[in-house]
Each structure stands twice: as structure tokens, then as C-alpha cells.
PDB file of C-alpha atoms in Angstrom:
ATOM      1  CA  UNK P   1      17.121   7.013   7.497  1.00  0.00           C
ATOM      2  CA  UNK P   2      18.580   6.333  10.889  1.00  0.00           C
ATOM      3  CA  UNK P   3      16.439   4.531  13.392  1.00  0.00           C
ATOM      4  CA  UNK P   4      14.928   6.831  15.989  1.00  0.00           C
ATOM      5  CA  UNK P   5      15.919   5.794  19.517  1.00  0.00           C
ATOM      6  CA  UNK P   6      12.975   4.585  21.564  1.00  0.00           C
ATOM      7  CA  UNK P   7      14.043   6.942  24.325  1.00  0.00           C
ATOM      8  CA  UNK P   8      13.553   9.895  21.982  1.00  0.00           C
ATOM      9  CA  UNK P   9      10.093   8.709  20.972  1.00  0.00           C
ATOM     10  CA  UNK P  10       9.138   8.138  24.606  1.00  0.00           C
ATOM     11  CA  UNK P  11      10.413  11.572  25.560  1.00  0.00           C
ATOM     12  CA  UNK P  12       8.462  13.156  22.729  1.00  0.00           C
ATOM     13  CA  UNK P  13       5.268  11.389  23.743  1.00  0.00           C
ATOM     14  CA  UNK P  14       5.760  12.544  27.305  1.00  0.00           C
ATOM     15  CA  UNK P  15       6.301  16.081  26.100  1.00  0.00           C
ATOM     16  CA  UNK P  16       3.164  15.991  23.958  1.00  0.00           C
ATOM     17  CA  UNK P  17       1.117  14.756  26.882  1.00  0.00           C
ATOM     18  CA  UNK P  18       2.651  17.292  29.259  1.00  0.00           C
ATOM     19  CA  UNK P  19       1.838  20.257  27.061  1.00  0.00           C
ATOM     20  CA  UNK P  20      -1.653  19.142  26.110  1.00  0.00           C
ATOM     21  CA  UNK P  21      -3.721  22.273  25.616  1.00  0.00           C
ATOM     22  CA  UNK P  22      -0.610  24.449  25.386  1.00  0.00           C
ATOM     23  CA  UNK P  23       1.195  25.904  22.411  1.00  0.00           C
ATOM     24  CA  UNK P  24       3.825  23.526  21.000  1.00  0.00           C
ATOM     25  CA  UNK P  25       6.916  24.897  19.339  1.00  0.00           C
ATOM     26  CA  UNK P  26       6.199  24.145  15.686  1.00  0.00           C
ATOM     27  CA  UNK P  27       9.828  24.098  14.650  1.00  0.00           C
ATOM     28  CA  UNK P  28      10.600  21.438  17.243  1.00  0.00           C
ATOM     29  CA  UNK P  29       7.632  19.372  16.131  1.00  0.00           C
ATOM     30  CA  UNK P  30       8.741  19.569  12.516  1.00  0.00           C
ATOM     31  CA  UNK P  31      12.275  18.573  13.405  1.00  0.00           C
ATOM     32  CA  UNK P  32      11.132  15.422  15.194  1.00  0.00           C
ATOM     33  CA  UNK P  33       8.529  14.715  12.507  1.00  0.00           C
ATOM     34  CA  UNK P  34      11.265  14.860   9.918  1.00  0.00           C
ATOM     35  CA  UNK P  35      13.333  12.321  11.853  1.00  0.00           C
ATOM     36  CA  UNK P  36      10.389   9.962  12.147  1.00  0.00           C
ATOM     37  CA  UNK P  37       9.139  10.323   8.603  1.00  0.00           C
ATOM     38  CA  UNK P  38      12.458  10.357   6.820  1.00  0.00           C
ATOM     39  CA  UNK P  39      11.469  13.492   4.973  1.00  0.00           C
ATOM     40  CA  UNK P  40       8.075  12.114   3.978  1.00  0.00           C
ATOM     41  CA  UNK P  41       9.024   8.474   3.632  1.00  0.00           C
ATOM     42  CA  UNK P  42       6.837   7.366   6.508  1.00  0.00           C
ATOM     43  CA  UNK P  43       9.116   5.184   8.563  1.00  0.00           C
ATOM     44  CA  UNK P  44      11.868   4.267   6.157  1.00  0.00           C
ATOM     45  CA  UNK P  45      14.427   1.616   7.025  1.00  0.00           C
ATOM     46  CA  UNK P  46      13.277   1.232  10.626  1.00  0.00           C
ATOM     47  CA  UNK P  47      10.228  -0.632   9.311  1.00  0.00           C
ATOM     48  CA  UNK P  48      11.021  -1.866   5.815  1.00  0.00           C
ATOM     49  CA  UNK P  49      14.257  -3.661   6.749  1.00  0.00           C
ATOM     50  CA  UNK P  50      12.727  -5.444   9.752  1.00  0.00           C
ATOM     51  CA  UNK P  51      12.668  -9.255   9.683  1.00  0.00           C
ATOM     52  CA  UNK P  52      10.109  -9.621  12.481  1.00  0.00           C
ATOM     53  CA  UNK P  53       6.637  -8.751  11.117  1.00  0.00           C
ATOM     54  CA  UNK P  54       5.039  -9.060  14.555  1.00  0.00           C
ATOM     55  CA  UNK P  55       7.424  -6.463  15.973  1.00  0.00           C
ATOM     56  CA  UNK P  56       6.424  -4.049  13.240  1.00  0.00           C
ATOM     57  CA  UNK P  57       2.747  -4.901  13.631  1.00  0.00           C
ATOM     58  CA  UNK P  58       2.915  -4.167  17.354  1.00  0.00           C
ATOM     59  CA  UNK P  59       4.777  -0.895  16.780  1.00  0.00           C
ATOM     60  CA  UNK P  60       2.738   0.554  13.950  1.00  0.00           C
ATOM     61  CA  UNK P  61      -0.417   1.537  15.901  1.00  0.00           C
ATOM     62  CA  UNK P  62       1.756   3.485  18.348  1.00  0.00           C
ATOM     63  CA  UNK P  63       3.576   5.168  15.470  1.00  0.00           C
ATOM     64  CA  UNK P  64       0.295   5.963  13.727  1.00  0.00           C
ATOM     65  CA  UNK P  65      -1.103   7.740  16.773  1.00  0.00           C
ATOM     66  CA  UNK P  66       2.216   9.492  17.317  1.00  0.00           C
ATOM     67  CA  UNK P  67       2.095  10.841  13.780  1.00  0.00           C
ATOM     68  CA  UNK P  68      -1.450  12.014  14.351  1.00  0.00           C
ATOM     69  CA  UNK P  69      -0.363  13.745  17.567  1.00  0.00           C
ATOM     70  CA  UNK P  70       2.338  15.544  15.629  1.00  0.00           C
ATOM     71  CA  UNK P  71      -0.197  16.523  12.986  1.00  0.00           C
ATOM     72  CA  UNK P  72      -2.454  17.987  15.648  1.00  0.00           C
ATOM     73  CA  UNK P  73       0.427  20.333  16.489  1.00  0.00           C
ATOM     74  CA  UNK P  74       1.466  20.944  12.888  1.00  0.00           C
ATOM     75  CA  UNK P  75      -1.564  20.273  10.639  1.00  0.00           C
ATOM     76  CA  UNK P  76      -0.116  21.973   7.562  1.00  0.00           C
ATOM     77  CA  UNK P  77       3.021  19.873   7.226  1.00  0.00           C
ATOM     78  CA  UNK P  78       2.787  18.133   3.816  1.00  0.00           C
ATOM     79  CA  UNK P  79       5.676  15.743   4.494  1.00  0.00           C
ATOM     80  CA  UNK P  80       4.130  14.585   7.746  1.00  0.00           C
ATOM     81  CA  UNK P  81       0.722  14.160   6.104  1.00  0.00           C
ATOM     82  CA  UNK P  82       2.344  11.953   3.468  1.00  0.00           C
ATOM     83  CA  UNK P  83       4.201   9.950   6.109  1.00  0.00           C
ATOM     84  CA  UNK P  84       1.016   9.470   8.123  1.00  0.00           C
ATOM     85  CA  UNK P  85      -0.968   8.323   5.118  1.00  0.00           C
ATOM     86  CA  UNK P  86       1.780   5.932   4.085  1.00  0.00           C
ATOM     87  CA  UNK P  87       2.024   4.279   7.477  1.00  0.00           C
ATOM     88  CA  UNK P  88      -1.772   3.860   7.619  1.00  0.00           C
ATOM     89  CA  UNK P  89      -1.696   2.136   4.219  1.00  0.00           C
ATOM     90  CA  UNK P  90       1.106  -0.149   5.376  1.00  0.00           C
ATOM     91  CA  UNK P  91      -0.746  -1.155   8.524  1.00  0.00           C
ATOM     92  CA  UNK P  92      -4.152  -1.582   6.874  1.00  0.00           C
ATOM     93  CA  UNK P  93      -2.737  -3.754   4.121  1.00  0.00           C
ATOM     94  CA  UNK P  94      -0.297  -5.938   6.037  1.00  0.00           C
ATOM     95  CA  UNK P  95      -2.007  -6.225   9.396  1.00  0.00           C
ATOM     96  CA  UNK P  96      -5.742  -5.890   8.763  1.00  0.00           C
ATOM     97  CA  UNK P  97      -6.756  -6.704   5.172  1.00  0.00           C
ATOM     98  CA  UNK P  98      -4.302  -9.545   4.504  1.00  0.00           C
ATOM     99  CA  UNK P  99      -4.926 -11.332   7.834  1.00  0.00           C
ATOM    100  CA  UNK P 100      -8.656 -11.000   7.160  1.00  0.00           C
ATOM    101  CA  UNK P 101      -8.213 -12.690   3.794  1.00  0.00           C
ATOM    102  CA  UNK P 102      -6.383 -15.564   5.499  1.00  0.00           C
ATOM    103  CA  UNK P 103      -9.083 -16.352   8.058  1.00  0.00           C
ATOM    104  CA  UNK P 104     -10.915 -19.652   7.926  1.00  0.00           C
ATOM    105  CA  UNK P 105     -14.401 -19.714   6.309  1.00  0.00           C
ATOM    106  CA  UNK P 106     -15.989 -20.258   9.723  1.00  0.00           C
ATOM    107  CA  UNK P 107     -14.773 -16.809  10.823  1.00  0.00           C
ATOM    108  CA  UNK P 108     -16.910 -14.945   8.323  1.00  0.00           C
ATOM    109  CA  UNK P 109     -18.167 -12.323  10.784  1.00  0.00           C
ATOM    110  CA  UNK P 110     -14.683 -11.474  12.010  1.00  0.00           C
ATOM    111  CA  UNK P 111     -13.455 -11.339   8.438  1.00  0.00           C
ATOM    112  CA  UNK P 112     -16.212  -8.920   7.460  1.00  0.00           C
ATOM    113  CA  UNK P 113     -15.462  -6.680  10.443  1.00  0.00           C
ATOM    114  CA  UNK P 114     -11.744  -6.631   9.676  1.00  0.00           C
ATOM    115  CA  UNK P 115     -12.391  -5.737   6.053  1.00  0.00           C
ATOM    116  CA  UNK P 116     -14.655  -2.860   7.086  1.00  0.00           C
ATOM    117  CA  UNK P 117     -11.901  -1.646   9.390  1.00  0.00           C
ATOM    118  CA  UNK P 118      -9.260  -1.938   6.664  1.00  0.00           C
ATOM    119  CA  UNK P 119     -11.421   0.079   4.272  1.00  0.00           C
ATOM    120  CA  UNK P 120     -11.821   2.846   6.862  1.00  0.00           C
ATOM    121  CA  UNK P 121      -8.068   2.937   7.447  1.00  0.00           C
ATOM    122  CA  UNK P 122      -7.357   3.144   3.727  1.00  0.00           C
ATOM    123  CA  UNK P 123      -9.792   6.021   3.308  1.00  0.00           C
ATOM    124  CA  UNK P 124      -8.260   7.773   6.307  1.00  0.00           C
ATOM    125  CA  UNK P 125      -4.842   7.349   4.691  1.00  0.00           C
ATOM    126  CA  UNK P 126      -6.150   8.776   1.399  1.00  0.00           C
ATOM    127  CA  UNK P 127      -7.458  11.847   3.186  1.00  0.00           C
ATOM    128  CA  UNK P 128      -4.125  12.527   4.877  1.00  0.00           C
ATOM    129  CA  UNK P 129      -2.139  12.325   1.647  1.00  0.00           C
ATOM    130  CA  UNK P 130      -4.675  14.375  -0.315  1.00  0.00           C
ATOM    131  CA  UNK P 131      -4.484  17.064   2.363  1.00  0.00           C
ATOM    132  CA  UNK P 132      -0.729  17.141   1.961  1.00  0.00           C
ATOM    133  CA  UNK P 133      -0.988  17.349  -1.810  1.00  0.00           C
ATOM    134  CA  UNK P 134      -3.488  20.189  -1.622  1.00  0.00           C
ATOM    135  CA  UNK P 135      -1.121  22.128   0.639  1.00  0.00           C
ATOM    136  CA  UNK P 136       1.575  21.747  -1.998  1.00  0.00           C
ATOM    137  CA  UNK P 137      -0.634  22.445  -5.027  1.00  0.00           C
ATOM    138  CA  UNK P 138      -3.646  24.614  -4.280  1.00  0.00           C
ATOM    139  CA  UNK P 139      -6.703  23.722  -6.303  1.00  0.00           C
ATOM    140  CA  UNK P 140      -5.818  20.078  -6.887  1.00  0.00           C
ATOM    141  CA  UNK P 141      -8.685  18.679  -4.836  1.00  0.00           C
ATOM    142  CA  UNK P 142     -11.186  21.100  -6.374  1.00  0.00           C
ATOM    143  CA  UNK P 143     -10.143  19.828  -9.782  1.00  0.00           C
ATOM    144  CA  UNK P 144     -10.699  16.228  -8.719  1.00  0.00           C
ATOM    145  CA  UNK P 145     -14.072  17.040  -7.181  1.00  0.00           C
ATOM    146  CA  UNK P 146     -15.135  18.695 -10.437  1.00  0.00           C
ATOM    147  CA  UNK P 147     -14.059  15.646 -12.416  1.00  0.00           C
ATOM    148  CA  UNK P 148     -11.297  17.623 -14.155  1.00  0.00           C
ATOM    149  CA  UNK P 149      -8.578  15.052 -13.514  1.00  0.00           C
ATOM    150  CA  UNK P 150      -6.269  16.122 -16.337  1.00  0.00           C
ATOM    151  CA  UNK P 151      -6.434  19.766 -15.249  1.00  0.00           C
ATOM    152  CA  UNK P 152      -5.764  18.768 -11.647  1.00  0.00           C
ATOM    153  CA  UNK P 153      -2.763  16.661 -12.630  1.00  0.00           C
ATOM    154  CA  UNK P 154      -1.441  19.553 -14.724  1.00  0.00           C
ATOM    155  CA  UNK P 155      -0.957  21.486 -11.469  1.00  0.00           C
ATOM    156  CA  UNK P 156       1.559  18.950 -10.215  1.00  0.00           C
ATOM    157  CA  UNK P 157       5.272  18.432 -10.635  1.00  0.00           C
ATOM    158  CA  UNK P 158       7.476  15.365 -10.677  1.00  0.00           C
ATOM    159  CA  UNK P 159       8.364  15.777  -6.994  1.00  0.00           C
ATOM    160  CA  UNK P 160       4.687  15.144  -6.171  1.00  0.00           C
ATOM    161  CA  UNK P 161       5.045  11.514  -7.288  1.00  0.00           C
ATOM    162  CA  UNK P 162       5.067  10.083  -3.746  1.00  0.00           C
ATOM    163  CA  UNK P 163       1.806  11.857  -2.956  1.00  0.00           C
ATOM    164  CA  UNK P 164       0.122  10.541  -6.077  1.00  0.00           C
ATOM    165  CA  UNK P 165       1.351   7.003  -5.540  1.00  0.00           C
ATOM    166  CA  UNK P 166       0.218   6.720  -1.913  1.00  0.00           C
ATOM    167  CA  UNK P 167      -3.102   8.440  -2.610  1.00  0.00           C
ATOM    168  CA  UNK P 168      -3.732   5.901  -5.368  1.00  0.00           C
ATOM    169  CA  UNK P 169      -2.588   2.956  -3.258  1.00  0.00           C
ATOM    170  CA  UNK P 170      -4.979   3.906  -0.460  1.00  0.00           C
ATOM    171  CA  UNK P 171      -7.846   4.664  -2.861  1.00  0.00           C
ATOM    172  CA  UNK P 172      -7.583   1.462  -4.888  1.00  0.00           C
ATOM    173  CA  UNK P 173      -7.049  -0.665  -1.780  1.00  0.00           C
ATOM    174  CA  UNK P 174     -10.280   0.664  -0.282  1.00  0.00           C
ATOM    175  CA  UNK P 175     -12.072  -0.126  -3.533  1.00  0.00           C
ATOM    176  CA  UNK P 176     -10.605  -3.649  -3.694  1.00  0.00           C
ATOM    177  CA  UNK P 177     -12.205  -4.420  -0.338  1.00  0.00           C
ATOM    178  CA  UNK P 178     -15.623  -3.135  -1.355  1.00  0.00           C
ATOM    179  CA  UNK P 179     -16.005  -3.086  -5.168  1.00  0.00           C
ATOM    180  CA  UNK P 180     -19.759  -2.583  -4.762  1.00  0.00           C
ATOM    181  CA  UNK P 181     -19.242   0.846  -3.200  1.00  0.00           C
ATOM    182  CA  UNK P 182     -20.647   2.926  -6.045  1.00  0.00           C
ATOM    183  CA  UNK P 183     -19.070   6.141  -4.777  1.00  0.00           C
ATOM    184  CA  UNK P 184     -15.636   4.550  -5.001  1.00  0.00           C
ATOM    185  CA  UNK P 185     -16.423   2.734  -8.251  1.00  0.00           C
ATOM    186  CA  UNK P 186     -17.175   5.898 -10.197  1.00  0.00           C
ATOM    187  CA  UNK P 187     -13.979   7.537  -8.954  1.00  0.00           C
ATOM    188  CA  UNK P 188     -11.603   4.654  -9.794  1.00  0.00           C
ATOM    189  CA  UNK P 189     -10.422   6.400 -13.004  1.00  0.00           C
ATOM    190  CA  UNK P 190      -8.915   9.129 -10.810  1.00  0.00           C
ATOM    191  CA  UNK P 191      -6.343   7.000  -8.927  1.00  0.00           C
ATOM    192  CA  UNK P 192      -5.624   5.112 -12.148  1.00  0.00           C
ATOM    193  CA  UNK P 193      -4.837   8.419 -13.858  1.00  0.00           C
ATOM    194  CA  UNK P 194      -2.622   9.352 -10.907  1.00  0.00           C
ATOM    195  CA  UNK P 195      -0.661   6.121 -11.219  1.00  0.00           C
ATOM    196  CA  UNK P 196      -0.303   6.660 -14.949  1.00  0.00           C
ATOM    197  CA  UNK P 197       1.120  10.100 -14.218  1.00  0.00           C
ATOM    198  CA  UNK P 198       3.636   8.674 -11.749  1.00  0.00           C
ATOM    199  CA  UNK P 199       4.640   6.118 -14.356  1.00  0.00           C
ATOM    200  CA  UNK P 200       5.000   8.835 -16.995  1.00  0.00           C
ATOM    201  CA  UNK P 201       7.300  10.818 -14.703  1.00  0.00           C
ATOM    202  CA  UNK P 202       9.309   7.805 -13.590  1.00  0.00           C
ATOM    203  CA  UNK P 203       8.664   4.369 -15.168  1.00  0.00           C
ATOM    204  CA  UNK P 204      10.964   2.786 -12.579  1.00  0.00           C
ATOM    205  CA  UNK P 205       9.293   4.418  -9.577  1.00  0.00           C
ATOM    206  CA  UNK P 206       9.762   2.378  -6.404  1.00  0.00           C
ATOM    207  CA  UNK P 207      11.454  -0.457  -8.245  1.00  0.00           C
ATOM    208  CA  UNK P 208       8.279  -1.207 -10.179  1.00  0.00           C
ATOM    209  CA  UNK P 209       5.745  -0.269  -7.490  1.00  0.00           C
ATOM    210  CA  UNK P 210       3.272   1.203  -9.990  1.00  0.00           C
ATOM    211  CA  UNK P 211       3.513  -1.883 -12.179  1.00  0.00           C
ATOM    212  CA  UNK P 212       2.819  -4.099  -9.146  1.00  0.00           C
ATOM    213  CA  UNK P 213      -0.544  -2.380  -8.698  1.00  0.00           C
ATOM    214  CA  UNK P 214      -1.276  -2.567 -12.418  1.00  0.00           C
ATOM    215  CA  UNK P 215      -0.749  -6.360 -12.369  1.00  0.00           C
ATOM    216  CA  UNK P 216      -3.625  -6.731  -9.926  1.00  0.00           C
ATOM    217  CA  UNK P 217      -5.843  -4.116 -11.570  1.00  0.00           C
ATOM    218  CA  UNK P 218      -5.567  -5.368 -15.143  1.00  0.00           C
ATOM    219  CA  UNK P 219      -5.586  -8.985 -14.040  1.00  0.00           C
ATOM    220  CA  UNK P 220      -8.611  -8.777 -11.774  1.00  0.00           C
ATOM    221  CA  UNK P 221     -11.193  -6.607 -13.520  1.00  0.00           C
ATOM    222  CA  UNK P 222     -13.309  -7.767 -16.440  1.00  0.00           C
ATOM    223  CA  UNK P 223     -12.429  -6.909 -20.032  1.00  0.00           C
ATOM    224  CA  UNK P 224     -15.384  -4.515 -20.352  1.00  0.00           C
ATOM    225  CA  UNK P 225     -13.936  -2.539 -17.430  1.00  0.00           C
ATOM    226  CA  UNK P 226     -10.479  -2.367 -18.958  1.00  0.00           C
ATOM    227  CA  UNK P 227      -9.037  -5.629 -17.700  1.00  0.00           C
ATOM    228  CA  UNK P 228      -6.510  -7.448 -19.852  1.00  0.00           C
ATOM    229  CA  UNK P 229      -4.499 -10.586 -19.165  1.00  0.00           C
ATOM    230  CA  UNK P 230      -1.942  -9.534 -21.763  1.00  0.00           C
ATOM    231  CA  UNK P 231      -1.532  -6.147 -20.079  1.00  0.00           C
ATOM    232  CA  UNK P 232      -1.253  -7.773 -16.646  1.00  0.00           C
ATOM    233  CA  UNK P 233       1.525 -10.036 -17.904  1.00  0.00           C
ATOM    234  CA  UNK P 234       3.298  -7.063 -19.502  1.00  0.00           C
ATOM    235  CA  UNK P 235       3.170  -5.218 -16.183  1.00  0.00           C
ATOM    236  CA  UNK P 236       4.474  -8.335 -14.423  1.00  0.00           C
ATOM    237  CA  UNK P 237       7.441  -8.588 -16.780  1.00  0.00           C
ATOM    238  CA  UNK P 238       8.176  -4.889 -16.365  1.00  0.00           C
ATOM    239  CA  UNK P 239       8.005  -5.158 -12.579  1.00  0.00           C
ATOM    240  CA  UNK P 240      10.461  -8.058 -12.533  1.00  0.00           C
ATOM    241  CA  UNK P 241      12.802  -6.129 -14.796  1.00  0.00           C
ATOM    242  CA  UNK P 242      12.743  -3.020 -12.612  1.00  0.00           C
ATOM    243  CA  UNK P 243      12.982  -4.828  -9.272  1.00  0.00           C
ATOM    244  CA  UNK P 244      15.690  -7.162 -10.588  1.00  0.00           C
ATOM    245  CA  UNK P 245      13.938 -10.083  -8.932  1.00  0.00           C
ATOM    246  CA  UNK P 246      14.199  -8.504  -5.493  1.00  0.00           C
ATOM    247  CA  UNK P 247      10.473  -8.580  -4.676  1.00  0.00           C
ATOM    248  CA  UNK P 248       8.112 -11.474  -4.056  1.00  0.00           C
ATOM    249  CA  UNK P 249       4.971  -9.380  -4.465  1.00  0.00           C
ATOM    250  CA  UNK P 250       4.707  -9.439  -8.281  1.00  0.00           C
ATOM    251  CA  UNK P 251       4.666 -13.246  -8.284  1.00  0.00           C
ATOM    252  CA  UNK P 252       1.754 -13.293  -5.838  1.00  0.00           C
ATOM    253  CA  UNK P 253      -0.083 -10.604  -7.788  1.00  0.00           C
ATOM    254  CA  UNK P 254       0.026 -12.556 -11.033  1.00  0.00           C
ATOM    255  CA  UNK P 255      -0.757 -15.868  -9.339  1.00  0.00           C
ATOM    256  CA  UNK P 256      -3.853 -14.575  -7.555  1.00  0.00           C
ATOM    257  CA  UNK P 257      -5.119 -12.398 -10.399  1.00  0.00           C
ATOM    258  CA  UNK P 258      -4.393 -14.485 -13.494  1.00  0.00           C
ATOM    259  CA  UNK P 259      -3.527 -18.076 -12.541  1.00  0.00           C
ATOM    260  CA  UNK P 260      -6.642 -18.440 -10.410  1.00  0.00           C
ATOM    261  CA  UNK P 261      -8.856 -16.861 -13.089  1.00  0.00           C
ATOM    262  CA  UNK P 262      -7.451 -19.292 -15.658  1.00  0.00           C
ATOM    263  CA  UNK P 263      -7.620 -22.198 -13.196  1.00  0.00           C
ATOM    264  CA  UNK P 264      -3.957 -22.866 -13.929  1.00  0.00           C
ATOM    265  CA  UNK P 265      -2.758 -24.484 -10.712  1.00  0.00           C
ATOM    266  CA  UNK P 266       0.642 -25.377 -12.178  1.00  0.00           C
ATOM    267  CA  UNK P 267       1.425 -21.748 -12.969  1.00  0.00           C
ATOM    268  CA  UNK P 268       0.071 -20.786  -9.551  1.00  0.00           C
ATOM    269  CA  UNK P 269       2.496 -23.152  -7.808  1.00  0.00           C
ATOM    270  CA  UNK P 270       5.401 -22.111 -10.014  1.00  0.00           C
ATOM    271  CA  UNK P 271       4.885 -18.411  -9.325  1.00  0.00           C
ATOM    272  CA  UNK P 272       4.533 -18.903  -5.588  1.00  0.00           C
ATOM    273  CA  UNK P 273       7.580 -21.149  -5.608  1.00  0.00           C
ATOM    274  CA  UNK P 274       9.603 -18.334  -7.185  1.00  0.00           C
ATOM    275  CA  UNK P 275       8.324 -15.928  -4.543  1.00  0.00           C
ATOM    276  CA  UNK P 276       9.417 -18.318  -1.799  1.00  0.00           C
ATOM    277  CA  UNK P 277      12.829 -18.813  -3.397  1.00  0.00           C
ATOM    278  CA  UNK P 278      13.773 -15.166  -2.839  1.00  0.00           C
ATOM    279  CA  UNK P 279      16.366 -14.701  -0.100  1.00  0.00           C
ATOM    280  CA  UNK P 280      14.823 -12.003   2.082  1.00  0.00           C
ATOM    281  CA  UNK P 281      18.204 -11.109   3.573  1.00  0.00           C
ATOM    282  CA  UNK P 282      19.714 -10.539   0.138  1.00  0.00           C
ATOM    283  CA  UNK P 283      17.524  -7.458  -0.301  1.00  0.00           C
ATOM    284  CA  UNK P 284      17.416  -5.661   3.081  1.00  0.00           C
ATOM    285  CA  UNK P 285      15.303  -2.746   1.835  1.00  0.00           C
ATOM    286  CA  UNK P 286      12.526  -5.205   0.918  1.00  0.00           C
ATOM    287  CA  UNK P 287      12.942  -7.539   3.895  1.00  0.00           C
ATOM    288  CA  UNK P 288       9.622  -6.841   5.603  1.00  0.00           C
ATOM    289  CA  UNK P 289       7.685  -6.746   2.326  1.00  0.00           C
ATOM    290  CA  UNK P 290       9.170 -10.043   1.180  1.00  0.00           C
ATOM    291  CA  UNK P 291       8.744 -11.727   4.554  1.00  0.00           C
ATOM    292  CA  UNK P 292       5.050 -10.859   4.573  1.00  0.00           C
ATOM    293  CA  UNK P 293       4.619 -11.870   0.922  1.00  0.00           C
ATOM    294  CA  UNK P 294       6.258 -15.240   1.553  1.00  0.00           C
ATOM    295  CA  UNK P 295       4.024 -15.801   4.556  1.00  0.00           C
ATOM    296  CA  UNK P 296       1.003 -15.265   2.325  1.00  0.00           C
ATOM    297  CA  UNK P 297       2.497 -17.467  -0.402  1.00  0.00           C
ATOM    298  CA  UNK P 298       2.785 -20.362   2.047  1.00  0.00           C
ATOM    299  CA  UNK P 299      -0.810 -19.841   3.117  1.00  0.00           C
ATOM    300  CA  UNK P 300      -1.990 -19.790  -0.506  1.00  0.00           C
ATOM    301  CA  UNK P 301      -0.188 -23.042  -1.253  1.00  0.00           C
ATOM    302  CA  UNK P 302      -1.609 -24.654   1.881  1.00  0.00           C
ATOM    303  CA  UNK P 303      -5.111 -23.613   0.768  1.00  0.00           C
ATOM    304  CA  UNK P 304      -4.731 -24.244  -2.956  1.00  0.00           C
ATOM    305  CA  UNK P 305      -7.876 -26.371  -2.977  1.00  0.00           C
ATOM    306  CA  UNK P 306      -9.897 -23.271  -2.101  1.00  0.00           C
ATOM    307  CA  UNK P 307      -8.946 -21.632  -5.380  1.00  0.00           C
ATOM    308  CA  UNK P 308      -8.977 -24.444  -7.937  1.00  0.00           C
ATOM    309  CA  UNK P 309     -11.652 -26.949  -8.905  1.00  0.00           C
ATOM    310  CA  UNK P 310      -8.838 -29.366  -9.597  1.00  0.00           C
ATOM    311  CA  UNK P 311      -5.524 -28.934  -7.827  1.00  0.00           C
ATOM    312  CA  UNK P 312      -3.835 -30.400 -10.844  1.00  0.00           C
ATOM    313  CA  UNK P 313      -4.837 -27.412 -12.949  1.00  0.00           C
ATOM    314  CA  UNK P 314      -3.164 -27.658 -16.354  1.00  0.00           C
ATOM    315  CA  UNK P 315      -0.960 -30.549 -15.348  1.00  0.00           C
TER     316      UNK P 315
END
């Protein structure tokens, strides 16, 4: 996707403000929405290839509200709903939840507030993507609400994979922040089934994106809830195979989910060291993701004593 000139975005915003309360030409809105979303990709290369996380963090709130302004004019645009949900997930994860996790213990109140905010943003993202999916496949949400997940998934086609993935990412992220939310807890099988469907359609989806989530899920939950260290390690190996070593995220996922649980500080350091060894410029499509992951890896190493009773671990 080509980057959208700032002048075009500014002009669009001015136009939206100028015609507030008036009828907006829907075709024009969809044309610009398509440029911004990359056909449903939610920002594409303009964000993911960036090497300045702060620049992206400053830009995302503006983009999020711009997307919502476009949706107000064209509320039944599935691609734009997907793009909006995706960008909300990106912002909530990278610029609200993760910074909250990296706050000092003395900032407990701020941390709690940021986590509440992140959860709200994730749920907002889930709603946008589910709306888009329902527009594409009528009856899907009714099936979910009735607990008929298999029947609901049977309504879908392979080209719905992006919708399922981002719905699941938002859903499970909200749950990870507040695992004591009983309403979310009882529905967790639904996003897990969605991810399994994406994986069934395309095992290599997103260069291992589904497997990245599975590392954390299977590595973090207890065995009686379906957790499995062996499964988490299998998902880790599969992710590395599919991404060809181009992503730092899987290393962090295994380190934080399994190494910490096992109190294996040596493995923890080794995994984070491999994440930091990745050349972010060698994989432009993952530049922002890897830059943010390496920033967190450095923080984890600097705070290793917070996670292990003995920093020596298995050494």
C-alpha cells in the first residue's frame, strides 16, 4: 500500500468537518477509506514498516478517529470496519497495555487505569470487526450469541480469515487483561475456535500470527484449562518455521509464558537474546513490530529479578 499524503488526509478531515450534518458522497468516502485501509489491512506499510514507534504512537489516535469519522458516513463498509478494529488493536496493545505492563510497581494506580483503558479499546475493536463480519455473513453473530460456534463458522469462507483473526486478537487481548471477567471467561472458546478455523484455512496465515497467539495461550493457562507446555513449544517451533526467523515476538511469547513459569532464567535470557539479535531493517514489513518487541525485551532483561527468585535460574 502506498503511503497516503498528509495533505490528502488533512483535506479529507477538513471536508468531513465542513459537511458535518450534510450528506456525504458515499462513493468518495469509500474511495478514500480504501486508500487508508489498504483494502481492509488497516494501515499497511505506512505503519508496519516505520522505525520510529513514537511517530506511529502519535499518529494512531488521529487515524483511529479518522476511521471512525469515515464509518459515521459509511457504517456498512466491512473493509473499513475491519481496518478500524485492526488499528484499535494495534494501538491498545503497543501503546496502552504494553506500556502499562512496563510501569514501576509504585505506579500501581496508573497501571490499573491504563489496563482498564486497554480492555475497553480491545472490546471496541472486537465490536467493529464483528460488525464487519456480520455484514459479510448474515447470521454469524446470532450463531455466536446462541453458543452455536460451529454453525456460525460454517457460514464463513476462507476470505473471512482476516475478520476472524482480528476479532480473536481483540477478544483474547481483552481477556488477558482481566481474566477474572466471567463474561469473557465463558466465551474464550469462541475466539479460540475462530483462530483454529483460520489455521485450518491457512496454517501459514500472517507468517505464523495464529501460532504466536497460541504460544501465549497454551503457555499461560493451567493444564486443567487446556494449557500445555509441549503444545506451546510446538506452536513456537511452527511460528519460527513460518516466519523464517523474521519476528522477535515468538521469542518473547515463549520466554514470558514458559521460561518464567519454569523459573528458567537461562532460557529466558537466551530467548530474549535471540529476539534482540534480529536485524529490524532486514525485514521491513515487520520493522515496527520488531522494534517494539526488542524494546520490551530490553526492559524484561533489565527487570529480570522481578520474574525469577534466583536470576541464575537453571545455571
